[in-house]
Coordinates of C-alpha atoms in Angstrom, one line a residue:
Chain X
M13 CA 170.1 65.4 54.9
A14 CA 170.2 67.5 59.0
D15 CA 166.7 67.0 61.2
K16 CA 164.1 69.5 60.6
K17 CA 161.8 71.0 62.8
L18 CA 158.8 73.1 62.9
M19 CA 159.1 75.8 64.5
K20 CA 157.7 79.2 64.9
G21 CA 160.0 82.0 63.4
N22 CA 160.5 83.5 67.4
E23 CA 161.2 80.4 67.9
A24 CA 163.8 79.4 65.1
F25 CA 165.5 82.8 65.5
A26 CA 166.0 82.4 69.7
E27 CA 167.3 78.3 68.4
A28 CA 169.9 80.0 66.2
A29 CA 171.3 82.5 68.4
I30 CA 172.5 80.0 70.5
R31 CA 173.4 78.2 68.1
A32 CA 176.2 81.5 66.2
G33 CA 177.7 81.3 69.4
C34 CA 175.7 84.6 70.8
D35 CA 177.1 84.8 73.9
A36 CA 174.0 87.8 75.1
Y37 CA 170.8 88.5 74.5
F38 CA 168.4 91.6 76.2
G39 CA 165.5 91.7 75.9
Y40 CA 162.4 93.0 76.8
P41 CA 158.7 91.4 76.5
I42 CA 156.5 92.3 73.7
T43 CA 154.0 90.5 71.3
P44 CA 154.4 89.0 68.8
Q45 CA 157.6 88.4 69.2
S46 CA 157.2 87.2 73.6
E47 CA 157.9 83.6 71.8
V48 CA 162.0 84.5 71.0
M49 CA 162.8 85.4 75.4
E50 CA 160.2 82.1 76.1
Y51 CA 162.0 80.0 74.1
L52 CA 165.1 80.3 75.4
A53 CA 164.7 80.9 78.6
A54 CA 163.6 77.9 78.7
Q55 CA 166.4 76.2 76.8
Q56 CA 168.8 77.4 79.2
P57 CA 170.7 79.2 76.7
H58 CA 173.2 80.1 79.9
L59 CA 173.2 75.6 80.3
R60 CA 174.2 74.7 76.9
T61 CA 176.3 77.9 76.0
G62 CA 177.4 80.2 78.3
M63 CA 175.1 82.7 76.6
V64 CA 173.6 85.0 79.0
L65 CA 169.8 85.7 79.3
L66 CA 168.2 88.7 80.9
Q67 CA 165.3 90.0 81.3
A68 CA 165.2 93.9 80.9
E69 CA 164.0 96.8 82.6
S70 CA 162.7 98.2 79.9
E71 CA 163.5 98.7 75.9
V72 CA 166.3 101.4 76.7
A73 CA 168.0 99.1 79.2
A74 CA 168.2 97.2 76.9
I75 CA 169.7 98.2 74.1
N76 CA 172.0 99.8 76.4
M77 CA 173.8 96.5 77.8
V78 CA 173.3 95.8 74.1
Y79 CA 176.2 99.4 74.0
G80 CA 177.8 97.7 77.2
A81 CA 178.5 94.2 76.0
A82 CA 179.1 94.9 72.0
G83 CA 182.4 97.0 73.0
T84 CA 184.0 94.1 75.0
G85 CA 184.0 92.5 71.3
K86 CA 180.9 89.2 71.6
K87 CA 178.1 88.7 70.4
V88 CA 174.9 90.3 71.6
M89 CA 171.3 90.8 70.3
T90 CA 168.2 92.2 71.4
S91 CA 165.0 92.0 69.3
S92 CA 161.3 93.7 70.1
S93 CA 158.0 94.6 68.0
S94 CA 157.7 97.7 66.5
P95 CA 157.0 100.7 70.0
G96 CA 159.5 99.5 71.8
I97 CA 162.3 99.7 68.4
S98 CA 161.3 102.9 68.4
L99 CA 162.2 103.6 72.9
K100 CA 165.4 101.0 70.9
Q101 CA 166.8 104.2 68.9
E102 CA 168.1 106.4 70.9
G103 CA 171.3 103.3 71.5
I104 CA 170.8 101.8 67.9
S105 CA 172.6 105.9 67.0
Y106 CA 174.9 105.1 69.9
L107 CA 175.8 101.9 68.4
A108 CA 176.5 102.8 64.9
G109 CA 178.3 106.4 65.6
S110 CA 180.4 104.0 67.4
Q111 CA 180.8 101.8 64.7
L112 CA 179.8 98.6 67.0
P113 CA 178.1 95.2 66.1
C114 CA 174.7 93.9 67.2
L115 CA 171.7 92.1 65.6
I116 CA 167.9 93.4 66.2
L117 CA 165.1 91.9 65.5
N118 CA 162.4 93.4 64.9
V119 CA 159.0 91.6 65.0
M120 CA 156.9 94.1 63.5
R121 CA 153.0 95.2 64.4
G122 CA 150.6 97.7 63.0
G123 CA 152.3 101.4 64.4
P124 CA 152.0 104.4 65.3
G125 CA 151.8 104.4 68.9
L126 CA 151.2 101.3 70.6
G127 CA 149.1 100.4 67.3
T128 CA 147.7 97.4 67.3
I129 CA 149.3 93.4 68.2
Q130 CA 148.9 91.9 64.0
P131 CA 151.4 92.3 61.6
S132 CA 152.7 95.4 59.8
Q133 CA 155.3 96.5 57.8
S134 CA 155.4 100.2 58.4
D135 CA 158.6 100.6 60.0
Y136 CA 160.2 100.7 56.3
F137 CA 161.9 103.7 57.3
Q138 CA 162.9 103.9 60.3
A139 CA 165.2 100.4 59.5
T140 CA 166.4 101.2 56.6
K141 CA 166.6 105.4 56.9
G142 CA 168.7 105.8 59.7
G143 CA 165.6 105.6 62.9
G144 CA 167.4 107.5 65.3
H145 CA 169.8 110.8 64.9
G146 CA 172.8 111.3 62.3
D147 CA 173.5 109.8 58.7
Y148 CA 173.7 106.1 60.1
R149 CA 173.1 103.0 58.5
M150 CA 172.2 99.0 59.4
I151 CA 171.7 96.4 56.7
V152 CA 168.4 95.3 56.9
L153 CA 167.8 91.5 55.8
A154 CA 164.3 90.8 55.5
P155 CA 163.3 87.6 55.8
A156 CA 160.3 86.1 54.5
S157 CA 160.6 82.8 55.6
V158 CA 161.0 80.4 59.6
Q159 CA 164.7 79.0 58.1
E160 CA 165.6 82.5 57.4
M161 CA 164.7 83.7 60.5
A162 CA 167.2 81.2 61.8
D163 CA 169.7 81.2 58.8
F164 CA 170.1 85.7 59.1
V165 CA 171.1 85.4 62.4
K166 CA 174.4 83.4 61.7
L167 CA 174.7 85.5 58.2
G168 CA 173.5 89.2 60.4
F169 CA 176.3 88.2 62.9
E170 CA 179.0 87.4 60.1
L171 CA 178.3 91.5 58.1
A172 CA 178.0 93.2 62.5
F173 CA 181.6 92.0 62.3
K174 CA 182.9 92.6 58.7
Y175 CA 181.4 95.9 58.9
R176 CA 181.4 96.9 62.9
N177 CA 177.9 98.2 62.6
P178 CA 174.7 96.9 64.1
V179 CA 172.5 94.8 61.5
M180 CA 168.7 94.3 61.6
M181 CA 166.1 91.3 60.1
L182 CA 163.2 93.8 60.2
S183 CA 160.2 91.0 59.9
D184 CA 156.7 90.3 61.1
G185 CA 154.0 89.8 63.0
I186 CA 153.4 87.0 60.4
I187 CA 156.0 85.1 59.8
G188 CA 157.9 85.1 64.0
Q189 CA 154.2 83.6 64.6
M190 CA 153.6 81.0 62.1
M191 CA 155.1 77.9 62.1
E192 CA 157.0 75.8 59.0
K193 CA 159.8 73.8 58.0
V194 CA 163.2 74.5 59.5
E195 CA 166.3 73.5 58.6
M196 CA 169.5 74.7 61.8
F197 CA 173.3 74.8 61.2
E198 CA 174.9 73.4 63.6
Q199 CA 175.9 74.6 66.5
M200 CA 179.4 76.6 66.3
P201 CA 181.5 77.9 69.3
R202 CA 181.3 80.7 71.8
A203 CA 184.0 83.9 70.1
T204 CA 186.7 83.3 72.8
E205 CA 189.2 85.3 70.6
F206 CA 188.4 89.6 69.9
D207 CA 189.5 92.3 67.7
Q208 CA 191.9 93.9 69.7
R209 CA 192.1 97.0 67.5
W210 CA 188.5 97.7 69.1
V211 CA 187.5 96.1 71.7
T212 CA 187.3 97.4 75.4
T213 CA 188.6 94.6 76.7
G214 CA 191.5 96.0 78.8
K215 CA 194.6 97.5 77.3
T216 CA 197.4 95.2 77.5
P217 CA 201.4 96.5 76.9
D218 CA 201.4 95.9 73.0
R219 CA 199.1 98.0 72.1
E220 CA 197.1 101.8 72.4
R221 CA 194.3 103.0 74.8
N222 CA 191.4 101.7 73.2
V223 CA 188.5 103.7 73.1
I224 CA 184.7 103.2 72.6
T225 CA 182.7 106.7 71.6
S226 CA 180.4 108.6 69.3
L227 CA 181.4 112.1 70.8
D228 CA 183.9 113.4 68.9
L229 CA 183.9 117.6 70.1
D230 CA 186.5 118.7 67.1
P231 CA 183.9 119.0 63.9
A232 CA 187.3 118.7 61.8
R233 CA 187.5 115.1 62.9
H234 CA 184.1 114.7 63.5
E235 CA 183.9 114.7 60.6
R236 CA 186.6 112.6 58.8
H237 CA 184.7 111.0 61.1
N238 CA 181.3 110.5 59.6
Q239 CA 183.3 109.8 55.9
K240 CA 184.2 106.7 57.3
L241 CA 181.3 106.0 57.6
Q242 CA 179.7 106.8 54.4
A243 CA 182.2 105.1 52.7
K244 CA 181.0 102.0 54.8
Y245 CA 178.3 102.3 53.9
Q246 CA 180.0 102.8 49.8
L247 CA 181.0 99.3 51.1
M248 CA 177.4 97.7 52.1
R249 CA 176.5 98.8 48.8
E250 CA 178.8 97.2 46.8
N251 CA 178.5 94.4 48.4
E252 CA 176.0 93.6 50.2
V253 CA 172.6 93.4 48.0
R254 CA 171.7 90.8 48.1
F255 CA 167.5 89.9 46.3
E256 CA 165.2 87.0 44.8
T257 CA 163.2 87.2 41.5
I258 CA 160.6 84.2 40.9
A259 CA 159.5 84.2 36.9
C260 CA 161.5 87.2 36.4
D261 CA 162.7 86.1 32.8
D262 CA 159.4 86.9 30.5
A263 CA 157.4 89.1 33.8
E264 CA 155.5 92.6 31.8
Y265 CA 154.9 93.7 35.6
L266 CA 156.5 93.1 37.6
F267 CA 155.5 93.0 42.2
V268 CA 158.4 94.1 44.2
A269 CA 157.7 92.7 47.8
Y270 CA 160.0 91.6 51.2
G271 CA 159.2 89.9 54.2
S272 CA 155.8 88.4 54.6
S273 CA 153.8 90.5 51.9
A274 CA 156.9 88.2 49.4
R275 CA 154.5 85.7 50.5
I276 CA 151.3 86.3 49.7
C277 CA 152.8 87.8 46.6
Q278 CA 154.8 84.6 45.6
K279 CA 150.9 83.1 44.3
S280 CA 149.9 86.2 43.8
V281 CA 151.9 85.9 40.6
K282 CA 150.8 81.8 40.4
L283 CA 147.2 82.7 40.0
A284 CA 148.2 85.7 37.4
R285 CA 150.2 83.1 36.1
E286 CA 146.3 81.1 35.3
K287 CA 145.3 83.9 33.7
G288 CA 147.4 84.0 30.9
I289 CA 149.2 87.1 32.8
K290 CA 153.0 87.4 32.7
A291 CA 153.4 88.4 35.9
G292 CA 157.2 87.9 38.3
L293 CA 158.1 88.7 41.5
L294 CA 161.2 90.5 43.0
R295 CA 161.2 90.1 46.8
P296 CA 164.8 92.0 48.7
I297 CA 166.2 90.2 50.8
T298 CA 168.4 92.6 51.6
L299 CA 166.2 96.1 51.7
F300 CA 169.4 98.3 53.3
P301 CA 170.9 98.9 51.0
F302 CA 168.5 98.2 48.5
P303 CA 168.6 96.2 45.6
Y304 CA 167.9 99.6 43.0
D305 CA 170.3 98.0 40.0
E306 CA 168.0 94.8 39.3
I307 CA 164.8 96.4 38.7
D308 CA 166.5 99.6 37.0
R309 CA 167.8 96.0 34.4
L310 CA 164.6 94.9 34.8
T311 CA 162.5 98.5 34.2
K312 CA 164.0 97.6 30.6
Q313 CA 161.0 94.8 30.1
L314 CA 157.9 95.8 32.4
K315 CA 154.8 98.0 31.5
G316 CA 154.3 98.2 35.7
I317 CA 155.7 97.8 38.7
L318 CA 152.9 96.6 41.5
T319 CA 154.7 97.3 45.0
V320 CA 153.0 95.4 48.2
E321 CA 153.3 96.4 51.4
L322 CA 151.9 96.6 55.2
S323 CA 152.1 99.8 55.4
A324 CA 151.4 103.3 53.7
G325 CA 153.9 103.0 51.0
Q326 CA 156.9 103.3 51.7
M327 CA 159.5 101.4 49.8
I328 CA 158.1 102.3 47.3
E329 CA 160.5 105.3 47.4
D330 CA 162.9 103.3 46.5
V331 CA 161.0 101.7 43.6
K332 CA 160.5 104.2 42.2
L333 CA 164.5 105.4 42.6
A334 CA 165.3 102.7 40.9
T335 CA 163.2 102.8 37.6
E336 CA 163.3 106.5 38.1
G337 CA 159.9 107.1 36.4
R338 CA 160.9 105.0 32.8
V339 CA 157.7 102.9 34.4
K340 CA 155.4 103.2 36.2
V341 CA 154.8 101.8 39.4
A342 CA 151.5 101.4 42.0
L343 CA 150.7 100.7 45.2
H344 CA 148.5 98.3 46.8
N345 CA 148.5 97.9 50.6
R346 CA 146.8 96.6 54.0
M347 CA 146.9 99.3 57.0
G348 CA 146.6 98.5 60.3
G349 CA 147.6 95.1 61.1
M350 CA 145.0 94.3 57.8
V351 CA 146.4 91.4 55.7
P352 CA 145.8 91.0 51.5
S353 CA 144.7 88.3 50.4
P354 CA 146.7 86.8 47.2
E355 CA 143.4 87.3 45.0
E356 CA 143.9 91.1 46.3
V357 CA 146.5 91.9 45.6
L358 CA 146.6 90.1 41.5
D359 CA 142.4 91.8 41.8
A360 CA 145.0 95.3 42.3
L361 CA 147.2 94.3 39.6
I362 CA 144.8 94.1 37.0
T363 CA 142.7 97.1 37.9
H364 CA 146.2 99.6 38.1
F365 CA 146.5 98.9 34.7
S366 CA 144.0 97.7 33.2
I367 CA 145.2 94.4 31.9
Chain T
M13 CA 149.1 68.0 46.5
N14 CA 147.8 71.1 48.4
E15 CA 145.4 71.3 50.8
E16 CA 144.5 74.7 52.2
I17 CA 142.6 74.2 56.0
I18 CA 141.4 76.8 58.5
I19 CA 139.8 75.3 61.5
A20 CA 138.2 77.8 63.7
G21 CA 135.9 77.9 66.4
F22 CA 136.6 79.5 69.9
G23 CA 139.7 79.7 71.9
G24 CA 140.4 77.0 74.5
Q25 CA 138.7 74.5 72.0
G26 CA 142.3 72.8 70.8
V27 CA 141.9 74.8 67.8
L28 CA 146.2 75.7 67.6
S29 CA 146.7 72.6 68.9
M30 CA 144.7 70.7 66.2
G31 CA 147.1 72.9 63.3
K32 CA 149.6 71.7 64.8
I33 CA 149.1 67.7 64.8
L34 CA 147.7 67.9 61.8
A35 CA 151.5 70.1 60.9
Y36 CA 152.8 68.0 61.6
G37 CA 151.5 65.0 60.9
G38 CA 151.7 66.7 56.9
M39 CA 155.9 66.5 58.3
M40 CA 156.1 63.2 58.7
Q41 CA 154.9 62.5 55.0
Q42 CA 156.9 64.6 53.7
M43 CA 155.5 66.9 53.3
E44 CA 155.9 70.7 53.0
V45 CA 153.6 72.6 56.0
S46 CA 152.9 75.6 57.0
W47 CA 151.1 77.0 59.9
M48 CA 149.7 80.1 61.2
P49 CA 147.1 81.0 63.4
S50 CA 145.1 84.0 64.7
Y51 CA 147.0 85.2 68.0
G52 CA 146.7 88.1 70.0
P53 CA 143.5 88.9 71.4
E54 CA 142.0 85.2 70.5
M55 CA 144.2 84.0 72.5
R56 CA 143.5 85.2 75.3
G57 CA 139.2 83.9 74.9
G58 CA 136.8 84.5 71.8
T59 CA 137.5 82.9 68.2
A60 CA 140.5 81.5 67.6
N61 CA 142.2 80.3 64.2
V62 CA 144.8 78.1 62.6
T63 CA 145.7 78.1 58.8
V64 CA 147.4 75.4 57.3
I65 CA 148.8 74.6 54.7
L66 CA 149.9 71.3 53.5
S67 CA 151.8 70.5 49.9
D68 CA 153.9 68.7 48.1
E69 CA 155.8 72.6 47.2
R70 CA 157.3 74.8 48.6
I71 CA 154.3 77.3 50.5
S72 CA 153.8 80.5 48.9
S73 CA 150.7 82.6 50.9
P74 CA 150.5 81.5 54.7
I75 CA 147.2 84.0 54.6
L76 CA 144.8 82.2 52.9
N77 CA 141.4 83.6 51.5
R78 CA 139.6 80.7 50.2
F79 CA 139.7 77.5 51.1
D80 CA 139.7 73.7 50.5
T81 CA 138.7 72.9 53.5
A82 CA 136.5 74.8 56.8
I83 CA 136.6 73.3 59.9
I84 CA 134.1 74.9 61.8
L85 CA 132.8 74.6 65.5
N86 CA 131.1 77.8 66.2
Q87 CA 128.7 80.7 65.3
Q88 CA 130.7 83.0 64.3
S89 CA 133.0 81.1 62.7
M90 CA 130.9 79.6 60.3
D91 CA 129.1 82.8 59.4
K92 CA 132.9 84.5 58.8
F93 CA 134.3 80.9 56.9
E94 CA 131.2 79.3 55.7
S95 CA 131.4 81.9 51.6
C96 CA 135.3 81.2 52.0
V97 CA 135.3 77.7 51.1
K98 CA 136.1 76.8 47.9
P99 CA 133.2 75.8 44.9
G100 CA 133.9 72.0 45.0
G101 CA 135.2 71.7 48.7
V102 CA 134.8 70.3 51.9
L103 CA 133.5 72.9 55.2
I104 CA 133.2 70.3 58.6
Y105 CA 131.5 71.5 61.3
D106 CA 130.1 70.5 64.6
P107 CA 126.3 71.8 65.1
N108 CA 126.7 72.2 69.2
G109 CA 126.2 76.3 69.7
I110 CA 125.5 76.6 65.8
T111 CA 121.9 78.4 65.3
R112 CA 122.0 79.1 61.4
E113 CA 122.9 75.1 59.4
P114 CA 125.2 76.3 56.6
Q115 CA 123.9 77.2 53.6
R116 CA 126.0 77.0 50.1
K117 CA 124.2 73.7 47.8
D118 CA 128.2 74.5 46.1
I119 CA 130.1 72.6 48.0
N120 CA 130.4 69.8 50.5
I121 CA 129.3 69.3 53.6
Y122 CA 129.4 66.9 56.8
R123 CA 128.8 67.0 60.6
V124 CA 130.5 65.8 63.3
E125 CA 128.2 65.6 66.8
A126 CA 132.0 66.3 68.6
A127 CA 131.1 68.1 71.8
S128 CA 128.2 65.8 72.8
E129 CA 130.4 62.9 71.6
A130 CA 133.9 64.4 73.1
S131 CA 131.2 64.7 76.9
K132 CA 131.1 61.1 76.6
M133 CA 134.4 59.6 77.1
V134 CA 137.6 59.4 79.7
T135 CA 138.1 63.3 79.5
S136 CA 135.8 66.3 76.5
K137 CA 139.3 66.9 76.4
T138 CA 139.1 65.5 73.7
F139 CA 136.9 67.1 71.4
N140 CA 139.0 68.5 69.1
M141 CA 140.5 65.0 67.9
I142 CA 136.6 64.0 67.1
V143 CA 136.9 66.3 65.0
L144 CA 140.4 65.7 63.4
G145 CA 139.1 62.4 63.1
A146 CA 136.3 64.2 61.0
Y147 CA 138.4 65.3 59.1
L148 CA 140.4 62.7 58.4
K149 CA 137.9 60.5 57.6
I150 CA 136.6 63.3 54.6
K151 CA 140.3 63.8 53.8
P152 CA 143.2 61.1 54.5
V153 CA 145.0 63.4 53.1
I154 CA 147.7 61.8 56.9
S155 CA 147.9 58.1 57.9
I156 CA 146.3 58.0 60.9
E157 CA 150.4 55.9 61.6
N158 CA 152.1 59.4 61.2
I159 CA 149.3 61.4 63.4
L160 CA 150.0 59.7 66.0
Q161 CA 153.3 60.5 65.3
G162 CA 153.1 63.8 65.4
L163 CA 150.5 63.7 68.2
K164 CA 153.8 62.7 70.3
D165 CA 156.0 65.1 68.5
S166 CA 153.7 67.7 69.5
L167 CA 152.4 67.7 72.7
P168 CA 155.5 67.5 75.7
A169 CA 156.5 63.5 77.4
R170 CA 154.1 64.2 80.2
H171 CA 151.8 63.9 79.2
H172 CA 152.3 61.2 77.0
H173 CA 150.1 58.6 78.5
L174 CA 147.0 60.4 77.3
I175 CA 148.4 59.8 73.3
P176 CA 146.1 56.3 73.3
V177 CA 143.1 58.8 74.4
N178 CA 143.3 60.6 72.1
E179 CA 143.7 57.5 69.2
D180 CA 140.7 56.7 70.9
A181 CA 139.3 60.0 70.3
I182 CA 140.1 60.2 66.6
K183 CA 138.7 56.7 65.2
R184 CA 135.8 58.2 67.1
G185 CA 135.6 60.4 65.4
M186 CA 135.8 59.1 61.7
E187 CA 132.5 57.2 62.5
I188 CA 130.7 59.8 63.9
V189 CA 130.3 61.8 61.1
T190 CA 127.5 62.3 58.6
T191 CA 127.1 63.3 55.8
V192 CA 124.7 66.9 55.0
E193 CA 124.9 67.4 51.4
T194 CA 127.9 66.3 48.7
H195 CA 128.8 68.3 45.6
G196 CA 131.2 66.5 43.6
Y197 CA 133.8 65.7 46.0
A198 CA 133.4 62.5 46.6
S199 CA 134.7 61.1 50.1
P200 CA 136.1 57.4 50.8
S201 CA 134.2 55.1 52.7

């Protein structure tokens, strides 16, 4: 068995970045994800793998550095927390439009505005429905443990390059700050060969010039580009849905929650079962693409669904789309950095469905 | 085994590192562990707390509002967490700075005069290890060997010469902890 370490979620993410063969990290510090850059700096990744670590002058600069470096085919990433991720939205839209692969981590905190530094999940709409302008999507991975903060770095890069698209890891202050045991994957080499069909590493005599841009003033051509993007997003919907179900086989009531909320609901499921309430948990691992089909399938056996979110209720809209009104979907939420206890969540289930 | 602990006090008392050492110790014993700190303003002075879970099973929620054990090191934390101890659970506190003693009659209460004891030791920074010793005496969920190994893993190498001092403090804490109130829990004597 590989060596297990006790690490914070943010540290596990940073260590995984080095091990995944990441070529460059560009970022700007913000609570609650500052440990990412702190850990990277302490590790001196330029000595370990040759990876570049750069603290940019702002979040806007960082995401544009990601754009530039991604254009050369390199594995690049950035991380921030909610207000910083808002600043990056223009760059993310350009990355999506230009079909550039990269990994972006959002360790969410409460908003709107500067909000609070405490955990939140109120950037769900921004991450899954396109936070910047234009019709684009990102694959959104929602880690619920320190282990997944590490594993999803590797997975995130694989998906980013498979689809030539930005991938976001949507985490929060709880998962970022907590420490758990983590088993790290082995060091992977940094890539030395790049896909010559699109990278801008200098034109070689045997191929056409590659152009990376999101601008096209010819509407017909630009519509075709949009159709191509939409076809790609459709492929993601068909191939990349990921979720975990806990105690769903005989469940009459279902919690739907992701990330830290899903951890809280795991305990609520246990407490419910102790009281004889047949509760289960569906945890979306990908928020885009969303597991509509699995929720649709489970709907037939359910008396009620409770979505649990650290937001005013954002993911609940997708849950309702999946159920199409066939079962009552209720919300239990906390906002502004507050977090519900497992008992509170169970009480909400009992109240909403008069169990 | 499933032990859910809150450690709460002032920033600077070593609350977070005490939790970290417990978590490392739990890992040495092949347990599942989680360590969830209060972060933010607390880290910059004021109150600080950490939730540590030690378990034989996969840990669900890292955030709780009811605990098997509360270790309380200032009055604000007493006000906030005394009511969060499960009936039959354990509350350990340092009376230093406590203006209102714990009132519950359905839990087991222990005192450890760690601040006063720490002032007599080589360095008063061992305060949190005295408290840890008191906890391990009442709830020997982790062996002292594994705690020392945890200490070694969580301290940078340049501080390893301080491990014997910390070991002394843990043992001192085990000696000076006293019972205030028992209700259903027999700590090993």
